[in-house]
Amino acid sequence: MLANAVVERARVLDAGCGRTTRLASSKDRISELVGVDLDAEAGEENDALDRFVAADLCSPLPFEDASFDVVYANFVVEHLADPDAAFREWRRLLRPGGSLVLLTSNQANPLLAAARLLPWRARLLVKRSGAGVAERDVIPTHYRANTPRALAALAARTGFVAQDVAYVAGLHRYAVRLRPLAVVLLGLERILPSRLRATIVAHYRAS
Ligand SMILES: C[S@@+](CC[C@H](N)C(=O)[O-])C[C@H]1O[C@@H](n2cnc3c(N)ncnc32)[C@H](O)[C@@H]1O
């Protein structure tokens, strides 16, 4: 999806860029890679970026209308307190026909939904010991638009048209340090109906 979205000389916004970005490998086609994150320290460490702006994605961003070709958001939607505000802002920043590519967790997945019933400390433990995520990178989640239906409705009402949506296995990411469990989780997810898989990957066009 990113390969289709990142046109030659694209100006790209990595929304919630954090410390690293998958877009580093597409830099030869990108004219400017701008990162935005609430976490200023993480963004300053992200050396793939041409420019970093510390800001809340649910607030107005300091960029001109229609000034980007692509907005990319990797596991960010689940953290947004006001996803409507963020999507409207992304729509404003994109030129008509520009691309929004995102990955986000799917709360229609039964295990992910069950995990939300766990106390915060237990979830933190799974993320730290299973997925190897540093405590400083465990960020509060809201899951306001994290089912296939809620995400599709959000995209439609904020001016996006779906180009491509896929559901991929992702639970094994929580068990990277426990390989046998990771293999079992991957096998289980492959037999689930696709809309119940743990990760939603989507490419929308700005209408
Ligand atoms: C799961 S991390 C993903 C980081 C990076 N995109 C990656 O792929 O490794 C989510 C990122 O979104 C940022 N974030 C969460 N809510 C945000 C908000 N409202 N405004 C800006 N950044 C936010 C976090 O600080 C964090 O860096």
Short mmCIF file of C-alpha atoms and ligand atoms in Angstrom, two decimals:
data_model
loop_
_atom_site.label_atom_id
_atom_site.label_comp_id
_atom_site.label_asym_id
_atom_site.label_seq_id
_atom_site.Cartn_x
_atom_site.Cartn_y
_atom_site.Cartn_z
CA MET A 1 0.00 0.00 0.00
CA LEU A 2 2.83 2.38 0.81
CA ALA A 3 4.49 1.57 -2.51
CA ASN A 4 1.28 2.63 -4.29
CA ALA A 5 0.81 5.71 -2.14
CA VAL A 6 4.31 7.20 -2.17
CA VAL A 7 4.50 8.82 -5.58
CA GLU A 8 7.79 10.19 -6.96
CA ARG A 9 8.92 13.33 -5.01
CA ALA A 10 6.09 12.88 -2.49
CA ARG A 11 5.85 15.14 0.54
CA VAL A 12 4.96 12.79 3.38
CA LEU A 13 3.69 13.28 6.92
CA ASP A 14 4.50 10.52 9.41
CA ALA A 15 1.74 11.11 11.96
CA GLY A 16 2.88 9.77 15.36
CA CYS A 17 6.37 9.10 14.03
CA GLY A 18 7.95 8.02 17.31
CA ARG A 19 11.59 6.96 17.17
CA THR A 20 11.64 4.98 13.93
CA THR A 21 9.77 4.89 10.65
CA ARG A 22 9.18 2.27 7.98
CA LEU A 23 9.33 5.14 5.47
CA ALA A 24 13.13 5.29 5.87
CA SER A 25 13.36 2.68 3.10
CA SER A 26 11.31 4.87 0.69
CA LYS A 27 13.40 8.03 1.18
CA ASP A 28 14.65 7.98 -2.44
CA ARG A 29 11.09 8.78 -3.60
CA ILE A 30 10.25 11.30 -0.86
CA SER A 31 11.02 15.01 -1.28
CA GLU A 32 10.37 15.81 2.39
CA LEU A 33 9.55 13.51 5.28
CA VAL A 34 7.92 15.42 8.13
CA GLY A 35 7.24 13.74 11.48
CA VAL A 36 4.74 14.81 14.14
CA ASP A 37 4.56 13.32 17.62
CA LEU A 38 3.48 14.36 21.10
CA ASP A 39 6.68 12.83 22.39
CA ALA A 40 9.30 15.44 21.49
CA GLU A 41 12.21 13.33 22.75
CA ALA A 42 11.20 10.36 20.56
CA GLY A 43 10.70 12.54 17.47
CA GLU A 44 14.08 14.25 17.91
CA GLU A 45 15.70 10.79 17.93
CA ASN A 46 14.05 9.80 14.63
CA ASP A 47 16.91 10.41 12.21
CA ALA A 48 14.98 9.36 9.06
CA LEU A 49 12.95 12.59 9.27
CA ASP A 50 13.78 15.80 7.39
CA ARG A 51 11.75 17.82 9.89
CA PHE A 52 10.10 17.09 13.23
CA VAL A 53 7.24 19.00 14.86
CA ALA A 54 6.14 18.22 18.41
CA ALA A 55 2.33 18.49 18.40
CA ASP A 56 -0.92 16.76 19.31
CA LEU A 57 -2.45 15.14 16.21
CA CYS A 58 -5.93 15.93 17.58
CA SER A 59 -5.18 19.68 17.31
CA PRO A 60 -4.62 21.95 14.30
CA LEU A 61 -1.16 21.32 12.82
CA PRO A 62 1.16 24.06 11.52
CA PHE A 63 1.01 23.08 7.83
CA GLU A 64 -0.76 24.55 4.79
CA ASP A 65 -3.92 23.04 3.27
CA ALA A 66 -3.29 20.37 0.58
CA SER A 67 0.48 20.48 1.18
CA PHE A 68 1.09 16.71 1.55
CA ASP A 69 0.80 13.76 -0.85
CA VAL A 70 0.75 11.08 1.86
CA VAL A 71 -0.12 10.81 5.56
CA TYR A 72 1.16 7.65 7.21
CA ALA A 73 0.06 6.56 10.71
CA ASN A 74 1.61 3.37 12.09
CA PHE A 75 -0.23 2.14 15.22
CA VAL A 76 -1.39 5.63 16.18
CA VAL A 77 -5.19 5.63 15.70
CA GLU A 78 -5.70 3.56 18.88
CA HIS A 79 -4.00 6.31 20.91
CA LEU A 80 -6.11 9.22 19.63
CA ALA A 81 -8.53 10.78 22.13
CA ASP A 82 -10.36 12.53 19.24
CA PRO A 83 -9.83 10.55 16.02
CA ASP A 84 -12.41 12.68 14.13
CA ALA A 85 -10.31 15.80 14.75
CA ALA A 86 -7.12 14.03 13.64
CA PHE A 87 -8.66 12.55 10.46
CA ARG A 88 -10.21 15.94 9.53
CA GLU A 89 -6.82 17.56 9.96
CA TRP A 90 -5.14 14.86 7.83
CA ARG A 91 -7.81 15.42 5.15
CA ARG A 92 -7.11 19.17 5.24
CA LEU A 93 -3.36 18.60 4.82
CA LEU A 94 -3.70 16.17 1.90
CA ARG A 95 -4.11 17.26 -1.69
CA PRO A 96 -7.26 15.82 -3.33
CA GLY A 97 -6.42 12.25 -4.34
CA GLY A 98 -3.60 12.12 -1.77
CA SER A 99 -3.19 8.99 0.36
CA LEU A 100 -3.75 8.11 3.99
CA VAL A 101 -2.06 4.81 4.84
CA LEU A 102 -2.49 3.39 8.30
CA LEU A 103 -2.02 0.32 10.43
CA THR A 104 -3.96 -0.03 13.64
CA SER A 105 -5.08 -2.67 16.10
CA ASN A 106 -8.44 -4.38 15.51
CA GLN A 107 -10.59 -4.62 18.63
CA ALA A 108 -12.92 -7.02 16.81
CA ASN A 109 -10.18 -9.59 17.46
CA PRO A 110 -11.42 -11.65 20.44
CA LEU A 111 -8.03 -11.88 22.19
CA LEU A 112 -7.33 -8.16 21.87
CA ALA A 113 -10.81 -7.35 23.14
CA ALA A 114 -10.31 -9.71 26.10
CA ALA A 115 -6.91 -8.16 26.87
CA ARG A 116 -8.64 -4.82 27.48
CA LEU A 117 -10.31 -6.37 30.51
CA LEU A 118 -6.89 -6.90 32.12
CA PRO A 119 -5.62 -4.30 34.57
CA TRP A 120 -3.20 -1.75 33.07
CA ARG A 121 -0.18 -3.27 34.95
CA ALA A 122 -0.89 -6.70 33.44
CA ARG A 123 -1.13 -5.24 29.93
CA LEU A 124 2.11 -3.40 30.53
CA LEU A 125 3.76 -6.68 31.54
CA VAL A 126 2.59 -8.40 28.31
CA LYS A 127 3.90 -5.51 26.20
CA ARG A 128 7.21 -5.43 28.05
CA SER A 129 7.97 -9.10 28.50
CA GLY A 130 6.13 -10.52 25.47
CA ALA A 131 6.57 -7.84 22.83
CA GLY A 132 9.81 -6.37 24.23
CA VAL A 133 8.40 -2.81 24.27
CA ALA A 134 10.25 -0.40 26.58
CA GLU A 135 8.03 1.03 29.35
CA ARG A 136 8.59 4.59 28.06
CA ASP A 137 7.02 3.48 24.73
CA VAL A 138 3.83 2.05 26.26
CA ILE A 139 1.33 4.82 25.53
CA PRO A 140 -2.28 5.09 26.78
CA THR A 141 -4.88 3.79 24.33
CA HIS A 142 -8.49 4.88 23.67
CA TYR A 143 -9.57 2.55 20.83
CA ARG A 144 -12.22 5.04 19.64
CA ALA A 145 -12.18 3.79 16.00
CA ASN A 146 -10.64 0.35 16.21
CA THR A 147 -13.01 -2.07 14.56
CA PRO A 148 -13.44 -2.47 10.79
CA ARG A 149 -16.88 -0.86 11.00
CA ALA A 150 -15.89 2.09 13.25
CA LEU A 151 -12.78 2.84 11.19
CA ALA A 152 -14.70 2.72 7.89
CA ALA A 153 -17.36 5.10 9.28
CA LEU A 154 -14.69 7.49 10.60
CA ALA A 155 -12.88 7.56 7.24
CA ALA A 156 -16.12 8.13 5.29
CA ARG A 157 -17.38 11.00 7.47
CA THR A 158 -14.01 12.80 7.40
CA GLY A 159 -13.63 12.84 3.61
CA PHE A 160 -11.76 9.66 2.72
CA VAL A 161 -12.57 6.93 0.21
CA ALA A 162 -11.27 3.41 0.83
CA GLN A 163 -8.77 2.25 -1.78
CA ASP A 164 -7.58 -0.95 -0.15
CA VAL A 165 -8.24 -2.49 3.29
CA ALA A 166 -6.61 -5.67 4.60
CA TYR A 167 -6.71 -7.55 7.89
CA VAL A 168 -3.49 -9.21 8.93
CA ALA A 169 -2.30 -11.43 11.75
CA GLY A 170 -0.53 -9.46 14.46
CA LEU A 171 -0.97 -11.22 17.81
CA HIS A 172 2.40 -12.95 17.47
CA ARG A 173 4.00 -9.48 17.91
CA TYR A 174 3.06 -9.76 21.59
CA ALA A 175 5.09 -12.97 21.91
CA VAL A 176 8.33 -12.17 20.07
CA ARG A 177 10.26 -13.29 23.13
CA LEU A 178 8.26 -16.54 23.44
CA ARG A 179 8.71 -18.14 20.03
CA PRO A 180 6.54 -21.29 20.53
CA LEU A 181 3.63 -19.10 21.69
CA ALA A 182 4.17 -16.78 18.72
CA VAL A 183 3.88 -19.73 16.32
CA VAL A 184 0.64 -20.90 17.99
CA LEU A 185 -0.87 -17.39 17.88
CA LEU A 186 0.04 -16.96 14.22
CA GLY A 187 -1.57 -20.33 13.37
CA LEU A 188 -4.74 -19.47 15.34
CA GLU A 189 -5.12 -16.11 13.68
CA ARG A 190 -4.77 -17.53 10.20
CA ILE A 191 -7.91 -19.62 10.71
CA LEU A 192 -9.98 -16.67 11.97
CA PRO A 193 -12.32 -14.86 9.54
CA SER A 194 -10.12 -12.11 8.13
CA ARG A 195 -12.07 -9.19 9.68
CA LEU A 196 -11.24 -10.61 13.13
CA ARG A 197 -7.46 -10.56 12.62
CA ALA A 198 -5.50 -8.32 14.98
CA THR A 199 -4.30 -5.61 12.60
CA ILE A 200 -6.18 -3.41 10.15
CA VAL A 201 -4.05 -2.06 7.29
CA ALA A 202 -5.76 0.53 5.12
CA HIS A 203 -5.13 2.87 2.21
CA TYR A 204 -7.63 5.70 1.74
CA ARG A 205 -7.70 8.50 -0.84
CA ALA A 206 -8.65 12.07 0.05
CA SER A 207 -11.94 12.73 -1.76
C1 LIG B 1 2.87 2.81 18.79
S1 LIG B 1 3.81 4.27 18.63
C2 LIG B 1 4.29 4.19 16.93
C3 LIG B 1 5.56 4.93 16.67
C4 LIG B 1 6.07 4.88 15.23
N1 LIG B 1 5.05 5.40 14.31
C5 LIG B 1 6.49 3.49 14.80
O1 LIG B 1 5.99 2.99 13.81
O2 LIG B 1 7.37 2.90 15.45
C6 LIG B 1 2.57 5.53 18.63
C7 LIG B 1 3.14 6.93 18.55
O3 LIG B 1 2.06 7.86 18.45
C8 LIG B 1 2.34 8.97 19.27
N2 LIG B 1 1.07 9.60 19.63
C9 LIG B 1 0.04 9.05 20.32
N3 LIG B 1 -0.96 9.92 20.45
C10 LIG B 1 -0.57 11.05 19.81
C11 LIG B 1 -1.18 12.31 19.61
N4 LIG B 1 -2.41 12.59 20.06
N5 LIG B 1 -0.49 13.25 18.93
C12 LIG B 1 0.77 12.98 18.46
N6 LIG B 1 1.39 11.80 18.62
C13 LIG B 1 0.73 10.85 19.30
C14 LIG B 1 3.09 8.39 20.44
O4 LIG B 1 3.83 9.36 21.14
C15 LIG B 1 3.94 7.33 19.75
O5 LIG B 1 5.19 7.82 19.37
#
